[in-house]
JSON list of C-alpha atoms and ligand atoms in Angstrom, two decimals:
[
{"chain": "J", "resi": 1, "resn": "MET", "atom": "CA", "xyz": [0.00, 0.00, 0.00]},
{"chain": "J", "resi": 2, "resn": "ALA", "atom": "CA", "xyz": [1.99, 3.01, -1.18]},
{"chain": "J", "resi": 3, "resn": "SER", "atom": "CA", "xyz": [-0.46, 5.73, -0.23]},
{"chain": "J", "resi": 4, "resn": "PRO", "atom": "CA", "xyz": [-0.57, 8.47, -2.92]},
{"chain": "J", "resi": 5, "resn": "ALA", "atom": "CA", "xyz": [-0.59, 11.07, -0.12]},
{"chain": "J", "resi": 6, "resn": "THR", "atom": "CA", "xyz": [2.80, 10.37, 1.41]},
{"chain": "J", "resi": 7, "resn": "LYS", "atom": "CA", "xyz": [4.91, 13.40, 2.30]},
{"chain": "J", "resi": 8, "resn": "ILE", "atom": "CA", "xyz": [8.51, 12.86, 3.30]},
{"chain": "J", "resi": 9, "resn": "PHE", "atom": "CA", "xyz": [10.41, 15.55, 5.20]},
{"chain": "J", "resi": 10, "resn": "ASP", "atom": "CA", "xyz": [14.10, 15.94, 5.90]},
{"chain": "J", "resi": 11, "resn": "ASP", "atom": "CA", "xyz": [13.55, 15.91, 9.65]},
{"chain": "J", "resi": 12, "resn": "ARG", "atom": "CA", "xyz": [10.94, 15.96, 12.39]},
{"chain": "J", "resi": 13, "resn": "ARG", "atom": "CA", "xyz": [11.00, 19.77, 12.62]},
{"chain": "J", "resi": 14, "resn": "GLN", "atom": "CA", "xyz": [10.01, 20.16, 8.99]},
{"chain": "J", "resi": 15, "resn": "MET", "atom": "CA", "xyz": [7.33, 17.46, 9.34]},
{"chain": "J", "resi": 16, "resn": "VAL", "atom": "CA", "xyz": [5.83, 19.17, 12.39]},
{"chain": "J", "resi": 17, "resn": "ASP", "atom": "CA", "xyz": [5.93, 22.62, 10.78]},
{"chain": "J", "resi": 18, "resn": "ALA", "atom": "CA", "xyz": [4.16, 21.30, 7.69]},
{"chain": "J", "resi": 19, "resn": "CYS", "atom": "CA", "xyz": [1.56, 19.47, 9.72]},
{"chain": "J", "resi": 20, "resn": "ALA", "atom": "CA", "xyz": [0.80, 22.53, 11.83]},
{"chain": "J", "resi": 21, "resn": "ALA", "atom": "CA", "xyz": [0.45, 24.72, 8.75]},
{"chain": "J", "resi": 22, "resn": "TRP", "atom": "CA", "xyz": [-1.84, 22.18, 7.11]},
{"chain": "J", "resi": 23, "resn": "LEU", "atom": "CA", "xyz": [-4.01, 21.91, 10.24]},
{"chain": "J", "resi": 24, "resn": "VAL", "atom": "CA", "xyz": [-4.36, 25.69, 10.57]},
{"chain": "J", "resi": 25, "resn": "ASP", "atom": "CA", "xyz": [-5.48, 25.92, 6.96]},
{"chain": "J", "resi": 26, "resn": "ARG", "atom": "CA", "xyz": [-7.87, 22.98, 7.25]},
{"chain": "J", "resi": 27, "resn": "ILE", "atom": "CA", "xyz": [-9.52, 24.46, 10.35]},
{"chain": "J", "resi": 28, "resn": "ALA", "atom": "CA", "xyz": [-9.79, 27.86, 8.64]},
{"chain": "J", "resi": 29, "resn": "GLN", "atom": "CA", "xyz": [-11.43, 26.23, 5.60]},
{"chain": "J", "resi": 30, "resn": "THR", "atom": "CA", "xyz": [-13.96, 24.39, 7.77]},
{"chain": "J", "resi": 31, "resn": "GLU", "atom": "CA", "xyz": [-17.15, 26.11, 8.85]},
{"chain": "J", "resi": 32, "resn": "GLY", "atom": "CA", "xyz": [-18.59, 25.39, 12.28]},
{"chain": "J", "resi": 33, "resn": "ARG", "atom": "CA", "xyz": [-17.27, 22.70, 14.63]},
{"chain": "J", "resi": 34, "resn": "PHE", "atom": "CA", "xyz": [-13.94, 21.04, 13.95]},
{"chain": "J", "resi": 35, "resn": "ALA", "atom": "CA", "xyz": [-13.40, 17.58, 15.48]},
{"chain": "J", "resi": 36, "resn": "LEU", "atom": "CA", "xyz": [-9.72, 16.82, 15.98]},
{"chain": "J", "resi": 37, "resn": "ALA", "atom": "CA", "xyz": [-8.70, 13.39, 17.32]},
{"chain": "J", "resi": 38, "resn": "LEU", "atom": "CA", "xyz": [-5.27, 13.41, 18.94]},
{"chain": "J", "resi": 39, "resn": "SER", "atom": "CA", "xyz": [-2.80, 10.57, 19.22]},
{"chain": "J", "resi": 40, "resn": "GLY", "atom": "CA", "xyz": [-0.58, 9.92, 22.18]},
{"chain": "J", "resi": 41, "resn": "GLY", "atom": "CA", "xyz": [3.07, 8.93, 22.40]},
{"chain": "J", "resi": 42, "resn": "SER", "atom": "CA", "xyz": [6.02, 11.21, 21.82]},
{"chain": "J", "resi": 43, "resn": "THR", "atom": "CA", "xyz": [5.89, 12.02, 18.09]},
{"chain": "J", "resi": 44, "resn": "PRO", "atom": "CA", "xyz": [3.04, 14.54, 18.28]},
{"chain": "J", "resi": 45, "resn": "LYS", "atom": "CA", "xyz": [4.44, 16.46, 21.27]},
{"chain": "J", "resi": 46, "resn": "PRO", "atom": "CA", "xyz": [6.32, 19.08, 19.20]},
{"chain": "J", "resi": 47, "resn": "LEU", "atom": "CA", "xyz": [3.26, 19.50, 16.99]},
{"chain": "J", "resi": 48, "resn": "TYR", "atom": "CA", "xyz": [1.01, 20.18, 19.97]},
{"chain": "J", "resi": 49, "resn": "ALA", "atom": "CA", "xyz": [3.59, 22.60, 21.43]},
{"chain": "J", "resi": 50, "resn": "LEU", "atom": "CA", "xyz": [3.85, 24.42, 18.07]},
{"chain": "J", "resi": 51, "resn": "LEU", "atom": "CA", "xyz": [0.06, 24.78, 17.79]},
{"chain": "J", "resi": 52, "resn": "ALA", "atom": "CA", "xyz": [0.12, 26.45, 21.21]},
{"chain": "J", "resi": 53, "resn": "THR", "atom": "CA", "xyz": [2.74, 29.06, 20.25]},
{"chain": "J", "resi": 54, "resn": "PRO", "atom": "CA", "xyz": [1.18, 32.55, 20.04]},
{"chain": "J", "resi": 55, "resn": "ASP", "atom": "CA", "xyz": [1.90, 33.09, 16.32]},
{"chain": "J", "resi": 56, "resn": "ILE", "atom": "CA", "xyz": [0.02, 29.92, 15.41]},
{"chain": "J", "resi": 57, "resn": "SER", "atom": "CA", "xyz": [-2.49, 29.68, 18.23]},
{"chain": "J", "resi": 58, "resn": "ARG", "atom": "CA", "xyz": [-3.91, 33.09, 17.41]},
{"chain": "J", "resi": 59, "resn": "ARG", "atom": "CA", "xyz": [-4.77, 31.80, 13.90]},
{"chain": "J", "resi": 60, "resn": "ILE", "atom": "CA", "xyz": [-6.87, 28.95, 15.26]},
{"chain": "J", "resi": 61, "resn": "PRO", "atom": "CA", "xyz": [-10.53, 29.58, 16.24]},
{"chain": "J", "resi": 62, "resn": "TRP", "atom": "CA", "xyz": [-10.23, 27.40, 19.33]},
{"chain": "J", "resi": 63, "resn": "ASP", "atom": "CA", "xyz": [-13.87, 27.97, 20.27]},
{"chain": "J", "resi": 64, "resn": "ARG", "atom": "CA", "xyz": [-14.83, 25.85, 17.22]},
{"chain": "J", "resi": 65, "resn": "VAL", "atom": "CA", "xyz": [-12.30, 23.09, 17.89]},
{"chain": "J", "resi": 66, "resn": "HIS", "atom": "CA", "xyz": [-13.38, 19.91, 19.69]},
{"chain": "J", "resi": 67, "resn": "VAL", "atom": "CA", "xyz": [-10.57, 17.62, 20.81]},
{"chain": "J", "resi": 68, "resn": "PHE", "atom": "CA", "xyz": [-10.91, 13.87, 21.16]},
{"chain": "J", "resi": 69, "resn": "TRP", "atom": "CA", "xyz": [-8.41, 11.01, 21.55]},
{"chain": "J", "resi": 70, "resn": "GLY", "atom": "CA", "xyz": [-7.81, 7.94, 19.43]},
{"chain": "J", "resi": 71, "resn": "ASP", "atom": "CA", "xyz": [-6.69, 6.00, 22.48]},
{"chain": "J", "resi": 72, "resn": "GLU", "atom": "CA", "xyz": [-5.75, 6.37, 26.13]},
{"chain": "J", "resi": 73, "resn": "ARG", "atom": "CA", "xyz": [-3.75, 4.52, 28.66]},
{"chain": "J", "resi": 74, "resn": "PHE", "atom": "CA", "xyz": [-6.06, 3.46, 31.46]},
{"chain": "J", "resi": 75, "resn": "VAL", "atom": "CA", "xyz": [-4.20, 5.41, 34.11]},
{"chain": "J", "resi": 76, "resn": "PRO", "atom": "CA", "xyz": [-5.31, 8.40, 36.21]},
{"chain": "J", "resi": 77, "resn": "ALA", "atom": "CA", "xyz": [-5.61, 11.73, 34.41]},
{"chain": "J", "resi": 78, "resn": "ASP", "atom": "CA", "xyz": [-2.54, 13.06, 36.27]},
{"chain": "J", "resi": 79, "resn": "HIS", "atom": "CA", "xyz": [-0.39, 9.98, 35.53]},
{"chain": "J", "resi": 80, "resn": "PRO", "atom": "CA", "xyz": [2.71, 10.72, 33.40]},
{"chain": "J", "resi": 81, "resn": "ASP", "atom": "CA", "xyz": [1.60, 8.10, 30.82]},
{"chain": "J", "resi": 82, "resn": "ASN", "atom": "CA", "xyz": [-1.86, 9.65, 30.32]},
{"chain": "J", "resi": 83, "resn": "ASN", "atom": "CA", "xyz": [-2.23, 10.92, 26.74]},
{"chain": "J", "resi": 84, "resn": "ALA", "atom": "CA", "xyz": [-4.70, 13.65, 27.68]},
{"chain": "J", "resi": 85, "resn": "ARG", "atom": "CA", "xyz": [-2.29, 14.91, 30.32]},
{"chain": "J", "resi": 86, "resn": "MET", "atom": "CA", "xyz": [0.44, 15.17, 27.69]},
{"chain": "J", "resi": 87, "resn": "ALA", "atom": "CA", "xyz": [-1.85, 17.13, 25.37]},
{"chain": "J", "resi": 88, "resn": "ARG", "atom": "CA", "xyz": [-2.94, 19.43, 28.18]},
{"chain": "J", "resi": 89, "resn": "GLU", "atom": "CA", "xyz": [0.66, 20.11, 29.23]},
{"chain": "J", "resi": 90, "resn": "THR", "atom": "CA", "xyz": [1.95, 20.71, 25.70]},
{"chain": "J", "resi": 91, "resn": "MET", "atom": "CA", "xyz": [-1.04, 22.48, 24.16]},
{"chain": "J", "resi": 92, "resn": "LEU", "atom": "CA", "xyz": [-4.49, 22.57, 25.69]},
{"chain": "J", "resi": 93, "resn": "SER", "atom": "CA", "xyz": [-3.56, 24.42, 28.88]},
{"chain": "J", "resi": 94, "resn": "HIS", "atom": "CA", "xyz": [-1.95, 27.16, 26.77]},
{"chain": "J", "resi": 95, "resn": "VAL", "atom": "CA", "xyz": [-4.74, 27.90, 24.28]},
{"chain": "J", "resi": 96, "resn": "PRO", "atom": "CA", "xyz": [-8.24, 29.39, 24.71]},
{"chain": "J", "resi": 97, "resn": "ILE", "atom": "CA", "xyz": [-10.15, 26.19, 23.98]},
{"chain": "J", "resi": 98, "resn": "PRO", "atom": "CA", "xyz": [-13.36, 25.94, 26.00]},
{"chain": "J", "resi": 99, "resn": "PRO", "atom": "CA", "xyz": [-13.02, 23.16, 28.60]},
{"chain": "J", "resi": 100, "resn": "ALA", "atom": "CA", "xyz": [-16.27, 21.66, 27.32]},
{"chain": "J", "resi": 101, "resn": "ASN", "atom": "CA", "xyz": [-14.57, 21.13, 23.96]},
{"chain": "J", "resi": 102, "resn": "ILE", "atom": "CA", "xyz": [-11.97, 18.80, 25.46]},
{"chain": "J", "resi": 103, "resn": "HIS", "atom": "CA", "xyz": [-13.37, 15.27, 25.35]},
{"chain": "J", "resi": 104, "resn": "ALA", "atom": "CA", "xyz": [-10.85, 13.17, 27.26]},
{"chain": "J", "resi": 105, "resn": "MET", "atom": "CA", "xyz": [-11.35, 9.44, 27.60]},
{"chain": "J", "resi": 106, "resn": "PRO", "atom": "CA", "xyz": [-12.45, 8.43, 31.13]},
{"chain": "J", "resi": 107, "resn": "THR", "atom": "CA", "xyz": [-9.85, 6.40, 33.00]},
{"chain": "J", "resi": 108, "resn": "ASP", "atom": "CA", "xyz": [-11.69, 5.54, 36.19]},
{"chain": "J", "resi": 109, "resn": "GLY", "atom": "CA", "xyz": [-13.88, 2.58, 37.10]},
{"chain": "J", "resi": 110, "resn": "GLU", "atom": "CA", "xyz": [-13.83, -0.44, 34.77]},
{"chain": "J", "resi": 111, "resn": "PRO", "atom": "CA", "xyz": [-12.16, -0.07, 31.34]},
{"chain": "J", "resi": 112, "resn": "GLU", "atom": "CA", "xyz": [-15.07, -1.64, 29.51]},
{"chain": "J", "resi": 113, "resn": "ALA", "atom": "CA", "xyz": [-17.53, 0.80, 31.11]},
{"chain": "J", "resi": 114, "resn": "ALA", "atom": "CA", "xyz": [-15.18, 3.69, 30.34]},
{"chain": "J", "resi": 115, "resn": "ALA", "atom": "CA", "xyz": [-14.99, 2.59, 26.70]},
{"chain": "J", "resi": 116, "resn": "ALA", "atom": "CA", "xyz": [-18.79, 2.44, 26.52]},
{"chain": "J", "resi": 117, "resn": "ALA", "atom": "CA", "xyz": [-19.03, 5.88, 28.10]},
{"chain": "J", "resi": 118, "resn": "TYR", "atom": "CA", "xyz": [-16.62, 7.35, 25.54]},
{"chain": "J", "resi": 119, "resn": "GLN", "atom": "CA", "xyz": [-18.58, 5.72, 22.74]},
{"chain": "J", "resi": 120, "resn": "ARG", "atom": "CA", "xyz": [-21.63, 7.57, 24.03]},
{"chain": "J", "resi": 121, "resn": "THR", "atom": "CA", "xyz": [-19.61, 10.80, 24.09]},
{"chain": "J", "resi": 122, "resn": "LEU", "atom": "CA", "xyz": [-18.70, 10.29, 20.44]},
{"chain": "J", "resi": 123, "resn": "GLN", "atom": "CA", "xyz": [-22.25, 9.38, 19.46]},
{"chain": "J", "resi": 124, "resn": "ASP", "atom": "CA", "xyz": [-23.66, 12.40, 21.30]},
{"chain": "J", "resi": 125, "resn": "TYR", "atom": "CA", "xyz": [-21.24, 14.65, 19.43]},
{"chain": "J", "resi": 126, "resn": "TYR", "atom": "CA", "xyz": [-21.95, 12.89, 16.13]},
{"chain": "J", "resi": 127, "resn": "GLY", "atom": "CA", "xyz": [-25.71, 12.89, 16.69]},
{"chain": "J", "resi": 128, "resn": "ALA", "atom": "CA", "xyz": [-26.24, 9.28, 15.67]},
{"chain": "J", "resi": 129, "resn": "SER", "atom": "CA", "xyz": [-25.32, 5.77, 16.81]},
{"chain": "J", "resi": 130, "resn": "ALA", "atom": "CA", "xyz": [-24.29, 4.56, 13.36]},
{"chain": "J", "resi": 131, "resn": "LEU", "atom": "CA", "xyz": [-21.42, 6.03, 11.36]},
{"chain": "J", "resi": 132, "resn": "ASP", "atom": "CA", "xyz": [-22.14, 7.24, 7.85]},
{"chain": "J", "resi": 133, "resn": "PRO", "atom": "CA", "xyz": [-19.08, 7.25, 5.56]},
{"chain": "J", "resi": 134, "resn": "ALA", "atom": "CA", "xyz": [-20.57, 10.24, 3.79]},
{"chain": "J", "resi": 135, "resn": "ARG", "atom": "CA", "xyz": [-20.56, 12.19, 7.09]},
{"chain": "J", "resi": 136, "resn": "PRO", "atom": "CA", "xyz": [-17.34, 11.46, 8.95]},
{"chain": "J", "resi": 137, "resn": "LEU", "atom": "CA", "xyz": [-17.17, 11.89, 12.73]},
{"chain": "J", "resi": 138, "resn": "PHE", "atom": "CA", "xyz": [-13.76, 13.58, 12.76]},
{"chain": "J", "resi": 139, "resn": "ASP", "atom": "CA", "xyz": [-12.45, 16.37, 10.57]},
{"chain": "J", "resi": 140, "resn": "VAL", "atom": "CA", "xyz": [-8.91, 15.18, 11.27]},
{"chain": "J", "resi": 141, "resn": "ASN", "atom": "CA", "xyz": [-7.73, 12.05, 13.03]},
{"chain": "J", "resi": 142, "resn": "LEU", "atom": "CA", "xyz": [-4.04, 12.23, 13.94]},
{"chain": "J", "resi": 143, "resn": "LEU", "atom": "CA", "xyz": [-2.40, 8.84, 14.34]},
{"chain": "J", "resi": 144, "resn": "GLY", "atom": "CA", "xyz": [1.06, 7.56, 15.18]},
{"chain": "J", "resi": 145, "resn": "MET", "atom": "CA", "xyz": [2.59, 4.15, 14.65]},
{"chain": "J", "resi": 146, "resn": "GLY", "atom": "CA", "xyz": [4.68, 2.01, 16.95]},
{"chain": "J", "resi": 147, "resn": "ASP", "atom": "CA", "xyz": [7.76, 0.17, 15.72]},
{"chain": "J", "resi": 148, "resn": "ASP", "atom": "CA", "xyz": [5.64, -3.00, 15.82]},
{"chain": "J", "resi": 149, "resn": "GLY", "atom": "CA", "xyz": [3.13, -1.43, 13.46]},
{"chain": "J", "resi": 150, "resn": "HIS", "atom": "CA", "xyz": [0.45, -0.74, 16.07]},
{"chain": "J", "resi": 151, "resn": "THR", "atom": "CA", "xyz": [-1.64, 2.39, 15.89]},
{"chain": "J", "resi": 152, "resn": "ALA", "atom": "CA", "xyz": [-3.86, 3.94, 18.52]},
{"chain": "J", "resi": 153, "resn": "SER", "atom": "CA", "xyz": [-4.02, 0.95, 20.87]},
{"chain": "J", "resi": 154, "resn": "LEU", "atom": "CA", "xyz": [-4.66, -1.62, 18.16]},
{"chain": "J", "resi": 155, "resn": "PHE", "atom": "CA", "xyz": [-1.80, -4.08, 18.52]},
{"chain": "J", "resi": 156, "resn": "PRO", "atom": "CA", "xyz": [-0.66, -6.95, 16.27]},
{"chain": "J", "resi": 157, "resn": "GLY", "atom": "CA", "xyz": [-2.76, -10.07, 16.75]},
{"chain": "J", "resi": 158, "resn": "ALA", "atom": "CA", "xyz": [-5.22, -8.38, 19.10]},
{"chain": "J", "resi": 159, "resn": "THR", "atom": "CA", "xyz": [-8.86, -9.40, 19.08]},
{"chain": "J", "resi": 160, "resn": "GLN", "atom": "CA", "xyz": [-9.83, -5.72, 18.91]},
{"chain": "J", "resi": 161, "resn": "LEU", "atom": "CA", "xyz": [-8.58, -5.63, 15.31]},
{"chain": "J", "resi": 162, "resn": "ASP", "atom": "CA", "xyz": [-11.69, -7.54, 14.27]},
{"chain": "J", "resi": 163, "resn": "GLU", "atom": "CA", "xyz": [-14.19, -5.28, 16.07]},
{"chain": "J", "resi": 164, "resn": "THR", "atom": "CA", "xyz": [-16.58, -3.76, 13.56]},
{"chain": "J", "resi": 165, "resn": "ALA", "atom": "CA", "xyz": [-19.57, -2.72, 15.69]},
{"chain": "J", "resi": 166, "resn": "ALA", "atom": "CA", "xyz": [-18.21, -0.90, 18.73]},
{"chain": "J", "resi": 167, "resn": "TRP", "atom": "CA", "xyz": [-16.54, 2.46, 18.22]},
{"chain": "J", "resi": 168, "resn": "VAL", "atom": "CA", "xyz": [-14.45, 2.23, 21.40]},
{"chain": "J", "resi": 169, "resn": "VAL", "atom": "CA", "xyz": [-13.14, -0.84, 23.22]},
{"chain": "J", "resi": 170, "resn": "ALA", "atom": "CA", "xyz": [-10.96, -1.73, 26.18]},
{"chain": "J", "resi": 171, "resn": "VAL", "atom": "CA", "xyz": [-7.61, -3.48, 25.60]},
{"chain": "J", "resi": 172, "resn": "ARG", "atom": "CA", "xyz": [-6.52, -5.49, 28.61]},
{"chain": "J", "resi": 173, "resn": "ASP", "atom": "CA", "xyz": [-4.07, -7.99, 27.20]},
{"chain": "J", "resi": 174, "resn": "GLN", "atom": "CA", "xyz": [-1.53, -6.14, 25.04]},
{"chain": "J", "resi": 175, "resn": "LYS", "atom": "CA", "xyz": [0.55, -3.83, 27.22]},
{"chain": "J", "resi": 176, "resn": "PRO", "atom": "CA", "xyz": [1.55, -3.53, 30.86]},
{"chain": "J", "resi": 177, "resn": "GLU", "atom": "CA", "xyz": [-1.18, -0.93, 31.28]},
{"chain": "J", "resi": 178, "resn": "THR", "atom": "CA", "xyz": [-4.75, -1.45, 30.11]},
{"chain": "J", "resi": 179, "resn": "ARG", "atom": "CA", "xyz": [-5.75, 0.79, 27.24]},
{"chain": "J", "resi": 180, "resn": "ILE", "atom": "CA", "xyz": [-8.91, 2.20, 25.69]},
{"chain": "J", "resi": 181, "resn": "THR", "atom": "CA", "xyz": [-8.92, 2.61, 21.92]},
{"chain": "J", "resi": 182, "resn": "LEU", "atom": "CA", "xyz": [-11.05, 3.58, 18.97]},
{"chain": "J", "resi": 183, "resn": "THR", "atom": "CA", "xyz": [-11.70, 0.67, 16.63]},
{"chain": "J", "resi": 184, "resn": "TYR", "atom": "CA", "xyz": [-11.10, 0.71, 12.88]},
{"chain": "J", "resi": 185, "resn": "PRO", "atom": "CA", "xyz": [-14.61, 1.94, 11.98]},
{"chain": "J", "resi": 186, "resn": "ALA", "atom": "CA", "xyz": [-14.26, 4.95, 14.27]},
{"chain": "J", "resi": 187, "resn": "LEU", "atom": "CA", "xyz": [-10.65, 5.66, 13.28]},
{"chain": "J", "resi": 188, "resn": "ALA", "atom": "CA", "xyz": [-11.72, 5.62, 9.62]},
{"chain": "J", "resi": 189, "resn": "SER", "atom": "CA", "xyz": [-14.60, 8.04, 10.17]},
{"chain": "J", "resi": 190, "resn": "ALA", "atom": "CA", "xyz": [-12.57, 11.13, 9.31]},
{"chain": "J", "resi": 191, "resn": "ARG", "atom": "CA", "xyz": [-12.29, 13.61, 6.44]},
{"chain": "J", "resi": 192, "resn": "THR", "atom": "CA", "xyz": [-8.56, 13.07, 6.82]},
{"chain": "J", "resi": 193, "resn": "VAL", "atom": "CA", "xyz": [-6.61, 10.41, 8.71]},
{"chain": "J", "resi": 194, "resn": "LEU", "atom": "CA", "xyz": [-3.09, 11.78, 9.10]},
{"chain": "J", "resi": 195, "resn": "PHE", "atom": "CA", "xyz": [-0.26, 9.55, 10.28]},
{"chain": "J", "resi": 196, "resn": "MET", "atom": "CA", "xyz": [2.87, 11.23, 11.60]},
{"chain": "J", "resi": 197, "resn": "VAL", "atom": "CA", "xyz": [5.78, 8.79, 11.81]},
{"chain": "J", "resi": 198, "resn": "GLU", "atom": "CA", "xyz": [9.42, 9.61, 12.47]},
{"chain": "J", "resi": 199, "resn": "GLY", "atom": "CA", "xyz": [12.61, 7.82, 13.37]},
{"chain": "J", "resi": 200, "resn": "ALA", "atom": "CA", "xyz": [14.67, 5.00, 11.86]},
{"chain": "J", "resi": 201, "resn": "ALA", "atom": "CA", "xyz": [13.17, 2.53, 14.34]},
{"chain": "J", "resi": 202, "resn": "LYS", "atom": "CA", "xyz": [9.87, 2.82, 12.47]},
{"chain": "J", "resi": 203, "resn": "GLN", "atom": "CA", "xyz": [11.27, 2.14, 9.01]},
{"chain": "J", "resi": 204, "resn": "PRO", "atom": "CA", "xyz": [11.03, -1.69, 9.06]},
{"chain": "J", "resi": 205, "resn": "ALA", "atom": "CA", "xyz": [7.38, -1.62, 10.15]},
{"chain": "J", "resi": 206, "resn": "LEU", "atom": "CA", "xyz": [6.56, 1.21, 7.76]},
{"chain": "J", "resi": 207, "resn": "THR", "atom": "CA", "xyz": [8.12, -0.68, 4.86]},
{"chain": "J", "resi": 208, "resn": "ARG", "atom": "CA", "xyz": [5.85, -3.63, 5.70]},
{"chain": "J", "resi": 209, "resn": "VAL", "atom": "CA", "xyz": [2.81, -1.36, 6.08]},
{"chain": "J", "resi": 210, "resn": "PHE", "atom": "CA", "xyz": [3.43, 0.25, 2.67]},
{"chain": "J", "resi": 211, "resn": "ALA", "atom": "CA", "xyz": [3.82, -3.22, 1.20]},
{"chain": "J", "resi": 212, "resn": "GLY", "atom": "CA", "xyz": [0.33, -3.98, 2.47]},
{"chain": "J", "resi": 213, "resn": "ASP", "atom": "CA", "xyz": [1.29, -6.37, 5.26]},
{"chain": "J", "resi": 214, "resn": "ARG", "atom": "CA", "xyz": [-2.05, -6.60, 7.09]},
{"chain": "J", "resi": 215, "resn": "ALA", "atom": "CA", "xyz": [-0.41, -8.31, 10.06]},
{"chain": "J", "resi": 216, "resn": "LEU", "atom": "CA", "xyz": [0.50, -4.77, 11.07]},
{"chain": "J", "resi": 217, "resn": "PRO", "atom": "CA", "xyz": [-2.49, -2.87, 12.43]},
{"chain": "J", "resi": 218, "resn": "ALA", "atom": "CA", "xyz": [-1.46, 0.44, 10.81]},
{"chain": "J", "resi": 219, "resn": "ALA", "atom": "CA", "xyz": [-1.75, -1.24, 7.41]},
{"chain": "J", "resi": 220, "resn": "ARG", "atom": "CA", "xyz": [-5.44, -1.86, 8.02]},
{"chain": "J", "resi": 221, "resn": "VAL", "atom": "CA", "xyz": [-6.35, 1.76, 8.73]},
{"chain": "J", "resi": 222, "resn": "HIS", "atom": "CA", "xyz": [-8.51, 3.31, 6.04]},
{"chain": "J", "resi": 223, "resn": "ALA", "atom": "CA", "xyz": [-10.27, 6.64, 5.87]},
{"chain": "J", "resi": 224, "resn": "ASP", "atom": "CA", "xyz": [-13.74, 7.65, 4.73]},
{"chain": "J", "resi": 225, "resn": "GLY", "atom": "CA", "xyz": [-11.97, 10.75, 3.45]},
{"chain": "J", "resi": 226, "resn": "ASP", "atom": "CA", "xyz": [-8.28, 10.75, 2.64]},
{"chain": "J", "resi": 227, "resn": "LEU", "atom": "CA", "xyz": [-5.37, 8.97, 4.26]},
{"chain": "J", "resi": 228, "resn": "VAL", "atom": "CA", "xyz": [-2.14, 10.96, 4.51]},
{"chain": "J", "resi": 229, "resn": "TRP", "atom": "CA", "xyz": [1.29, 9.92, 5.77]},
{"chain": "J", "resi": 230, "resn": "TYR", "atom": "CA", "xyz": [3.72, 12.55, 7.05]},
{"chain": "J", "resi": 231, "resn": "LEU", "atom": "CA", "xyz": [7.13, 10.89, 7.44]},
{"chain": "J", "resi": 232, "resn": "ASP", "atom": "CA", "xyz": [10.57, 12.07, 8.30]},
{"chain": "J", "resi": 233, "resn": "ARG", "atom": "CA", "xyz": [13.22, 10.68, 5.97]},
{"chain": "J", "resi": 234, "resn": "SER", "atom": "CA", "xyz": [14.67, 8.30, 8.55]},
{"chain": "J", "resi": 235, "resn": "ALA", "atom": "CA", "xyz": [11.31, 6.52, 8.89]},
{"chain": "J", "resi": 236, "resn": "ALA", "atom": "CA", "xyz": [10.48, 6.43, 5.20]},
{"chain": "J", "resi": 237, "resn": "PRO", "atom": "CA", "xyz": [10.60, 3.03, 3.49]},
{"chain": "J", "resi": 238, "resn": "ALA", "atom": "CA", "xyz": [13.67, 2.45, 1.32]},
{"chain": "J", "resi": 239, "resn": "ALA", "atom": "CA", "xyz": [12.88, 3.55, -2.27]},
{"chain": "Y", "resi": 1, "resn": "6PG", "atom": "C1", "xyz": [-0.18, 5.78, 22.37]},
{"chain": "Y", "resi": 1, "resn": "6PG", "atom": "C2", "xyz": [-0.39, 6.16, 20.95]},
{"chain": "Y", "resi": 1, "resn": "6PG", "atom": "C3", "xyz": [0.30, 5.16, 20.08]},
{"chain": "Y", "resi": 1, "resn": "6PG", "atom": "C4", "xyz": [1.45, 5.93, 19.48]},
{"chain": "Y", "resi": 1, "resn": "6PG", "atom": "C5", "xyz": [2.51, 4.99, 18.95]},
{"chain": "Y", "resi": 1, "resn": "6PG", "atom": "C6", "xyz": [3.76, 5.77, 18.52]},
{"chain": "Y", "resi": 1, "resn": "6PG", "atom": "O1", "xyz": [-1.09, 5.91, 23.20]},
{"chain": "Y", "resi": 1, "resn": "6PG", "atom": "O2", "xyz": [0.98, 5.43, 22.66]},
{"chain": "Y", "resi": 1, "resn": "6PG", "atom": "O3", "xyz": [-1.58, 6.50, 20.58]},
{"chain": "Y", "resi": 1, "resn": "6PG", "atom": "O4", "xyz": [-0.45, 4.57, 19.07]},
{"chain": "Y", "resi": 1, "resn": "6PG", "atom": "O5", "xyz": [0.98, 6.76, 18.43]},
{"chain": "Y", "resi": 1, "resn": "6PG", "atom": "O6", "xyz": [2.85, 4.08, 19.99]},
{"chain": "Y", "resi": 1, "resn": "6PG", "atom": "O7", "xyz": [4.30, 6.35, 19.68]},
{"chain": "Y", "resi": 1, "resn": "6PG", "atom": "P1", "xyz": [5.59, 7.33, 19.58]},
{"chain": "Y", "resi": 1, "resn": "6PG", "atom": "O8", "xyz": [5.12, 8.55, 18.85]},
{"chain": "Y", "resi": 1, "resn": "6PG", "atom": "O9", "xyz": [5.96, 7.59, 21.00]},
{"chain": "Y", "resi": 1, "resn": "6PG", "atom": "O10", "xyz": [6.64, 6.57, 18.80]}
]
């Protein structure tokens, strides 16, 4: 699968700058609410920090932006591994986004109940309990990829890869910490799914993903709109 929308940058800085510029333009071109799903991990941190810098932040109508997550580690909101905490520290605490527009995944109680609660949050925002490919849930869904080819918290060989009904599920058996993750149908419900992948450690998995190796979860992501890969040169598959 060599996606036609693959952009390769000389380094992470250029990739982040380009992604921020693209996001600002896409939000500006969108009327009304803008649903942005964030990924966790380390790759997006400089992007989130850049979006919060005054020169860029002032160009974003934060009152129209609704932030969601593609996955979450099932740890307390103030835990250092919590994805929403990372986004708050790097971006959300520094921009004038209304608190009601920040839709963090719950991480208390039982993971399955928290997943069901977040599915209700998404359905309330969407206004329906069934996804329509012609009316995507997200305007942009930002995703990363692990060096094993996982994305969000969909891991190789996991039973959650085959989920087609639920939008959000718990993942108890793949990592030291339990996770909550969007499933493929929900991840795909976006005008644009944008992967940001950087670092030589990702190149072997990315080469397999671009070759269509469906054993890697990232290779099975599709988009109701368009699917775009932003790569730094060290992660890009060998020509
Ligand atoms: C998470 C992410 C996960 C991440 C990849 C890449 O919760 O960890 O959503 O899917 O995007 O693991 O992580 P890095 O950007 O840290 O390499």
